[in-house]
């Protein structure tokens, strides 16, 4: 057997600038799976990259994104997590949890049968995953061993939720699409093309059978033969092939695999409760017993009967050598196992393909041709008399039966697949679809459409709320299906409450069916304190559904403005600061012996707060006042003093002792006409 390639054209690529594509893990009919590395979060992931022929289909790309978003919301310990989905050129991909280990298919191929305990524990884990998915409205549609991952640390995880529906839509005519799942398909999928939660339970029942027995319940020359058996035959009890299986587990398998959906468990939770009961009540010796097939019972439990039986050694007379390859082996190859790695093995992160330690084709064929002996009360089997048909007759009879089954199955399949005018049509699941998608889906099934609109608080506008007849109903071709399309929630006009006080505004909004929420309050020059300045709605909508929130901003009154002290500052600076704060400024000028010219001598008010538009008065310095020195020479002391003081000057008298009062000023320190600062000193001298 050639080694599986570990690279592909995608290996080494960087998707969306984030995901580095590593070694090839598996390749299936619809996608290839690689190990990958998320460079943004520095973690290992599994990358499922859909094949290019799917990526060119815009409808598939859109559905792929929608399904990925739905599955990404499904967070459960037994579900392979979907981290991201994206597009990079002609590649569309999923970034998923990387599960180190293998698939249930690997284990069955390697081990054959599982113990009853192991089989029930795997089944219970899958039922937990299905229960969570079904509650979220997600049906898997492709439960099979390839999609059940067994991690190295003993975890059970279910992969590929939602992808079966996508692939079925994009490639319903592809050869591998039905063949890959026909061994586990439920009767209603074959006959009516419809599946629901109970279809998942049927498929899981078949998987449980295979874990217990080591082979699938039905085999055939072609997929149509297997599908025919699913529709027309009851799944046999596992104990007919594996005598160690207790009756309670038999009942669980046949219950899940009832041909009529209404006869199966009503939900995954109900089936899970039965699994837990069995694990609790079946003795450990039975749960952990080494698996037995009918062949092993025959050779190990009844050796003393061999001599009395006419044992037919097919190998001696050449029957096996001349008979075509084992039916089970050919069925396995028809199901696509010849190509390494099915899609379901992708997230496991381990190479796929037939396990070299597993049974070969001849072994599988021998098991399928064996007829188990009937039970007797002590658990043994009755011997077959020596008389009986020869090996050649047995083989010819089997070939004839298979030919009849093939003919009948093919005819039945064609009837189901090509119903003519007047044939039955199944109403598909339309809830959550866009109107255009729903109309296209119905048209593809030769069904008409009637559209009605309805308000909905939970379904986004443009999506389907419901359909009548309901999904799964069987109706005649060209029958119209009434689709109820959501127009979103019913909306109502939002009243204007600006200018109203809080109590009045609250009452007005509540009467209209809305809820008032207070935003950050703000100052207002014209709206009184406590009244509504403005209101807003999500998206500035003028109408909202009942219960919508209207946010109002309440006034805090006029904004108080602190008055800064401008004394000593320059005129331009002081005026700009006050006006920038929203205040008016008035000015006057005055002489100052201490404040430089152009600086503020005083202001009114100083400090405190004002409101926008209020006035602040400033007194600006003109500098020192100058006066003219008068002529006082020749004047008496009294006359000179009076003249100088009248001019605003200070007087100092210099005279010798004993100078008479009538003496005249002989000199003055400042020349007549000199300009001095008011208050300056002038000295006069008397003889």
Short mmCIF file of N, CA and C in Angstrom, two decimals, residues 360-448:
data_model
loop_
_atom_site.label_atom_id
_atom_site.label_comp_id
_atom_site.label_asym_id
_atom_site.label_seq_id
_atom_site.Cartn_x
_atom_site.Cartn_y
_atom_site.Cartn_z
N UNK A 360 -8.61 -7.91 6.64
CA UNK A 360 -8.50 -7.71 5.20
C UNK A 360 -9.83 -8.02 4.54
N UNK A 361 -9.86 -7.83 3.21
CA UNK A 361 -11.12 -7.99 2.49
C UNK A 361 -11.67 -9.40 2.61
N UNK A 362 -10.80 -10.38 2.55
CA UNK A 362 -11.29 -11.76 2.63
C UNK A 362 -11.94 -12.03 3.96
N UNK A 363 -11.36 -11.49 5.05
CA UNK A 363 -11.97 -11.68 6.37
C UNK A 363 -13.37 -11.09 6.40
N UNK A 364 -13.49 -9.86 5.87
CA UNK A 364 -14.81 -9.22 5.89
C UNK A 364 -15.81 -10.02 5.08
N UNK A 365 -15.35 -10.54 3.93
CA UNK A 365 -16.25 -11.31 3.11
C UNK A 365 -16.70 -12.57 3.81
N UNK A 366 -15.79 -13.23 4.52
CA UNK A 366 -16.15 -14.46 5.22
C UNK A 366 -17.18 -14.19 6.29
N UNK A 367 -17.02 -13.10 7.01
CA UNK A 367 -18.00 -12.78 8.05
C UNK A 367 -19.36 -12.54 7.44
N UNK A 368 -19.39 -11.85 6.31
CA UNK A 368 -20.69 -11.56 5.71
C UNK A 368 -21.38 -12.82 5.21
N UNK A 369 -20.61 -13.85 4.79
CA UNK A 369 -21.23 -15.05 4.26
C UNK A 369 -21.62 -16.04 5.35
N UNK A 370 -21.16 -15.81 6.57
CA UNK A 370 -21.45 -16.76 7.64
C UNK A 370 -22.89 -16.63 8.11
N UNK A 371 -23.54 -17.75 8.37
CA UNK A 371 -24.91 -17.76 8.89
C UNK A 371 -24.86 -18.20 10.34
N UNK A 372 -25.19 -17.34 11.34
CA UNK A 372 -25.08 -17.73 12.75
C UNK A 372 -26.06 -18.85 13.08
N UNK A 373 -25.64 -19.71 13.99
CA UNK A 373 -26.49 -20.81 14.44
C UNK A 373 -27.54 -20.30 15.41
N UNK A 374 -28.73 -20.89 15.43
CA UNK A 374 -29.77 -20.43 16.36
C UNK A 374 -29.38 -20.70 17.79
N UNK A 375 -29.86 -19.84 18.72
CA UNK A 375 -29.55 -19.99 20.13
C UNK A 375 -30.42 -21.09 20.76
N UNK A 376 -29.90 -21.71 21.83
CA UNK A 376 -30.68 -22.59 22.69
C UNK A 376 -30.58 -22.01 24.08
N UNK A 377 -31.43 -22.45 25.03
CA UNK A 377 -31.48 -21.79 26.33
C UNK A 377 -30.16 -21.68 27.05
N UNK A 378 -29.24 -22.65 26.90
CA UNK A 378 -28.00 -22.57 27.67
C UNK A 378 -26.96 -21.70 26.98
N UNK A 379 -27.37 -21.00 25.92
CA UNK A 379 -26.48 -20.07 25.26
C UNK A 379 -25.66 -20.69 24.16
N UNK A 380 -25.76 -22.03 23.95
CA UNK A 380 -25.00 -22.65 22.87
C UNK A 380 -25.82 -22.59 21.58
N UNK A 381 -25.25 -23.19 20.55
CA UNK A 381 -25.92 -23.23 19.25
C UNK A 381 -26.19 -24.67 18.87
N UNK A 382 -27.28 -24.86 18.15
CA UNK A 382 -27.61 -26.20 17.64
C UNK A 382 -26.70 -26.55 16.48
N UNK A 383 -26.43 -27.84 16.36
CA UNK A 383 -25.61 -28.29 15.24
C UNK A 383 -26.46 -28.39 13.99
N UNK A 384 -25.81 -28.19 12.87
CA UNK A 384 -26.49 -28.33 11.59
C UNK A 384 -26.31 -29.76 11.11
N UNK A 385 -27.35 -30.46 10.70
CA UNK A 385 -27.21 -31.84 10.21
C UNK A 385 -26.25 -31.88 9.05
N UNK A 386 -25.71 -33.11 8.84
CA UNK A 386 -24.78 -33.28 7.74
C UNK A 386 -25.43 -33.03 6.40
N UNK A 387 -26.76 -33.28 6.35
CA UNK A 387 -27.45 -33.05 5.09
C UNK A 387 -27.56 -31.55 4.86
N UNK A 388 -27.41 -31.13 3.69
CA UNK A 388 -27.55 -29.71 3.36
C UNK A 388 -27.07 -29.45 1.95
N UNK A 389 -27.32 -28.28 1.47
CA UNK A 389 -26.90 -27.95 0.10
C UNK A 389 -25.38 -27.91 0.00
N UNK A 390 -24.92 -28.24 -1.17
CA UNK A 390 -23.48 -28.22 -1.41
C UNK A 390 -23.00 -26.77 -1.44
N UNK A 391 -21.70 -26.57 -1.31
CA UNK A 391 -21.17 -25.20 -1.38
C UNK A 391 -21.53 -24.49 -2.66
N UNK A 392 -21.50 -25.21 -3.78
CA UNK A 392 -21.82 -24.55 -5.05
C UNK A 392 -23.26 -24.07 -5.06
N UNK A 393 -24.18 -24.93 -4.51
CA UNK A 393 -25.59 -24.53 -4.47
C UNK A 393 -25.77 -23.31 -3.59
N UNK A 394 -25.05 -23.32 -2.45
CA UNK A 394 -25.17 -22.17 -1.56
C UNK A 394 -24.74 -20.88 -2.26
N UNK A 395 -23.65 -20.95 -2.96
CA UNK A 395 -23.14 -19.74 -3.62
C UNK A 395 -24.07 -19.30 -4.73
N UNK A 396 -24.58 -20.27 -5.51
CA UNK A 396 -25.51 -19.90 -6.58
C UNK A 396 -26.78 -19.29 -6.00
N UNK A 397 -27.27 -19.88 -4.89
CA UNK A 397 -28.47 -19.33 -4.27
C UNK A 397 -28.24 -17.91 -3.77
N UNK A 398 -27.09 -17.71 -3.15
CA UNK A 398 -26.78 -16.37 -2.67
C UNK A 398 -26.68 -15.39 -3.83
N UNK A 399 -26.05 -15.81 -4.92
CA UNK A 399 -25.92 -14.93 -6.08
C UNK A 399 -27.29 -14.58 -6.64
N UNK A 400 -28.20 -15.58 -6.66
CA UNK A 400 -29.54 -15.32 -7.18
C UNK A 400 -30.27 -14.31 -6.30
N UNK A 401 -30.16 -14.50 -4.98
CA UNK A 401 -30.82 -13.56 -4.06
C UNK A 401 -30.27 -12.16 -4.25
N UNK A 402 -28.94 -12.05 -4.35
CA UNK A 402 -28.34 -10.74 -4.55
C UNK A 402 -28.80 -10.10 -5.85
N UNK A 403 -28.92 -10.93 -6.89
CA UNK A 403 -29.37 -10.38 -8.17
C UNK A 403 -30.79 -9.85 -8.07
N UNK A 404 -31.66 -10.63 -7.38
CA UNK A 404 -33.03 -10.16 -7.19
C UNK A 404 -33.07 -8.87 -6.39
N UNK A 405 -32.29 -8.86 -5.30
CA UNK A 405 -32.25 -7.65 -4.48
C UNK A 405 -31.74 -6.46 -5.29
N UNK A 406 -30.71 -6.70 -6.10
CA UNK A 406 -30.16 -5.61 -6.90
C UNK A 406 -31.19 -5.07 -7.87
N UNK A 407 -31.90 -5.99 -8.55
CA UNK A 407 -32.92 -5.55 -9.50
C UNK A 407 -34.03 -4.78 -8.83
N UNK A 408 -34.54 -5.37 -7.72
CA UNK A 408 -35.63 -4.69 -7.01
C UNK A 408 -35.16 -3.36 -6.44
N UNK A 409 -33.94 -3.37 -5.89
CA UNK A 409 -33.42 -2.14 -5.29
C UNK A 409 -33.23 -1.05 -6.33
N UNK A 410 -32.69 -1.42 -7.49
CA UNK A 410 -32.46 -0.43 -8.53
C UNK A 410 -33.78 0.16 -9.01
N UNK A 411 -34.77 -0.71 -9.19
CA UNK A 411 -36.08 -0.21 -9.63
C UNK A 411 -36.68 0.72 -8.58
N UNK A 412 -36.58 0.27 -7.31
CA UNK A 412 -37.11 1.12 -6.24
C UNK A 412 -36.39 2.44 -6.15
N UNK A 413 -35.08 2.37 -6.29
CA UNK A 413 -34.29 3.61 -6.20
C UNK A 413 -34.67 4.59 -7.31
N UNK A 414 -34.82 4.06 -8.54
CA UNK A 414 -35.19 4.94 -9.64
C UNK A 414 -36.56 5.57 -9.40
N UNK A 415 -37.45 4.77 -8.81
CA UNK A 415 -38.79 5.32 -8.53
C UNK A 415 -38.70 6.46 -7.52
N UNK A 416 -37.92 6.24 -6.48
CA UNK A 416 -37.77 7.28 -5.46
C UNK A 416 -37.10 8.52 -6.02
N UNK A 417 -36.07 8.31 -6.85
CA UNK A 417 -35.25 9.43 -7.29
C UNK A 417 -35.85 10.20 -8.44
N UNK A 418 -36.80 9.59 -9.19
CA UNK A 418 -37.34 10.25 -10.39
C UNK A 418 -38.85 10.26 -10.36
N UNK A 419 -39.44 10.69 -9.29
CA UNK A 419 -40.90 10.75 -9.22
C UNK A 419 -41.41 11.68 -10.31
N UNK A 420 -42.36 11.21 -11.10
CA UNK A 420 -42.86 11.99 -12.21
C UNK A 420 -43.94 12.96 -11.79
N UNK A 421 -44.63 13.54 -12.76
CA UNK A 421 -45.74 14.44 -12.45
C UNK A 421 -46.75 13.75 -11.56
N UNK A 422 -47.19 14.46 -10.59
CA UNK A 422 -48.12 13.86 -9.63
C UNK A 422 -47.40 13.12 -8.52
N UNK A 423 -46.05 13.04 -8.60
CA UNK A 423 -45.29 12.35 -7.57
C UNK A 423 -45.23 13.17 -6.30
N UNK A 424 -44.81 12.53 -5.24
CA UNK A 424 -44.74 13.21 -3.95
C UNK A 424 -43.52 14.12 -3.89
N UNK A 425 -43.69 15.21 -3.18
CA UNK A 425 -42.60 16.14 -2.91
C UNK A 425 -42.56 16.40 -1.40
N UNK A 426 -41.37 16.58 -0.87
CA UNK A 426 -41.20 16.81 0.56
C UNK A 426 -40.94 18.29 0.80
N UNK A 427 -41.67 18.88 1.72
CA UNK A 427 -41.46 20.28 2.07
C UNK A 427 -40.14 20.39 2.84
N UNK A 428 -39.18 21.18 2.33
CA UNK A 428 -37.89 21.28 3.02
C UNK A 428 -37.96 22.20 4.24
N UNK A 429 -36.91 22.18 5.01
CA UNK A 429 -36.79 23.10 6.14
C UNK A 429 -36.40 24.47 5.59
N UNK A 430 -37.26 25.46 5.81
CA UNK A 430 -37.04 26.80 5.27
C UNK A 430 -36.81 27.85 6.35
N UNK A 431 -37.09 27.52 7.58
CA UNK A 431 -36.97 28.50 8.66
C UNK A 431 -35.55 29.04 8.74
N UNK A 432 -35.45 30.38 8.80
CA UNK A 432 -34.15 31.03 8.89
C UNK A 432 -33.52 31.35 7.54
N UNK A 433 -34.10 30.83 6.44
CA UNK A 433 -33.56 31.12 5.11
C UNK A 433 -34.04 32.50 4.65
N UNK A 434 -33.28 33.10 3.72
CA UNK A 434 -33.74 34.30 3.05
C UNK A 434 -34.83 33.93 2.04
N UNK A 435 -35.71 34.89 1.74
CA UNK A 435 -36.84 34.61 0.86
C UNK A 435 -36.38 34.08 -0.49
N UNK A 436 -35.37 34.71 -1.09
CA UNK A 436 -34.91 34.27 -2.41
C UNK A 436 -34.40 32.84 -2.36
N UNK A 437 -33.68 32.50 -1.29
CA UNK A 437 -33.17 31.13 -1.16
C UNK A 437 -34.32 30.14 -1.01
N UNK A 438 -35.32 30.50 -0.22
CA UNK A 438 -36.46 29.61 -0.01
C UNK A 438 -37.22 29.38 -1.30
N UNK A 439 -37.44 30.44 -2.08
CA UNK A 439 -38.15 30.30 -3.35
C UNK A 439 -37.37 29.40 -4.30
N UNK A 440 -36.05 29.57 -4.33
CA UNK A 440 -35.23 28.73 -5.20
C UNK A 440 -35.28 27.27 -4.76
N UNK A 441 -35.24 27.04 -3.45
CA UNK A 441 -35.30 25.67 -2.93
C UNK A 441 -36.62 25.01 -3.30
N UNK A 442 -37.72 25.73 -3.14
CA UNK A 442 -39.03 25.16 -3.48
C UNK A 442 -39.14 24.92 -4.98
N UNK A 443 -38.63 25.85 -5.77
CA UNK A 443 -38.69 25.68 -7.22
C UNK A 443 -37.91 24.44 -7.66
N UNK A 444 -36.78 24.19 -6.99
CA UNK A 444 -35.99 23.00 -7.34
C UNK A 444 -36.74 21.72 -7.04
N UNK A 445 -37.73 21.79 -6.18
CA UNK A 445 -38.54 20.61 -5.83
C UNK A 445 -39.89 20.63 -6.55
N UNK A 446 -40.03 21.50 -7.54
CA UNK A 446 -41.28 21.61 -8.31
C UNK A 446 -42.45 22.02 -7.41
N UNK A 447 -42.19 22.90 -6.47
CA UNK A 447 -43.24 23.40 -5.59
C UNK A 447 -43.39 24.90 -5.78
N UNK A 448 -44.63 25.38 -5.64
CA UNK A 448 -44.90 26.80 -5.77
C UNK A 448 -44.68 27.53 -4.46
#
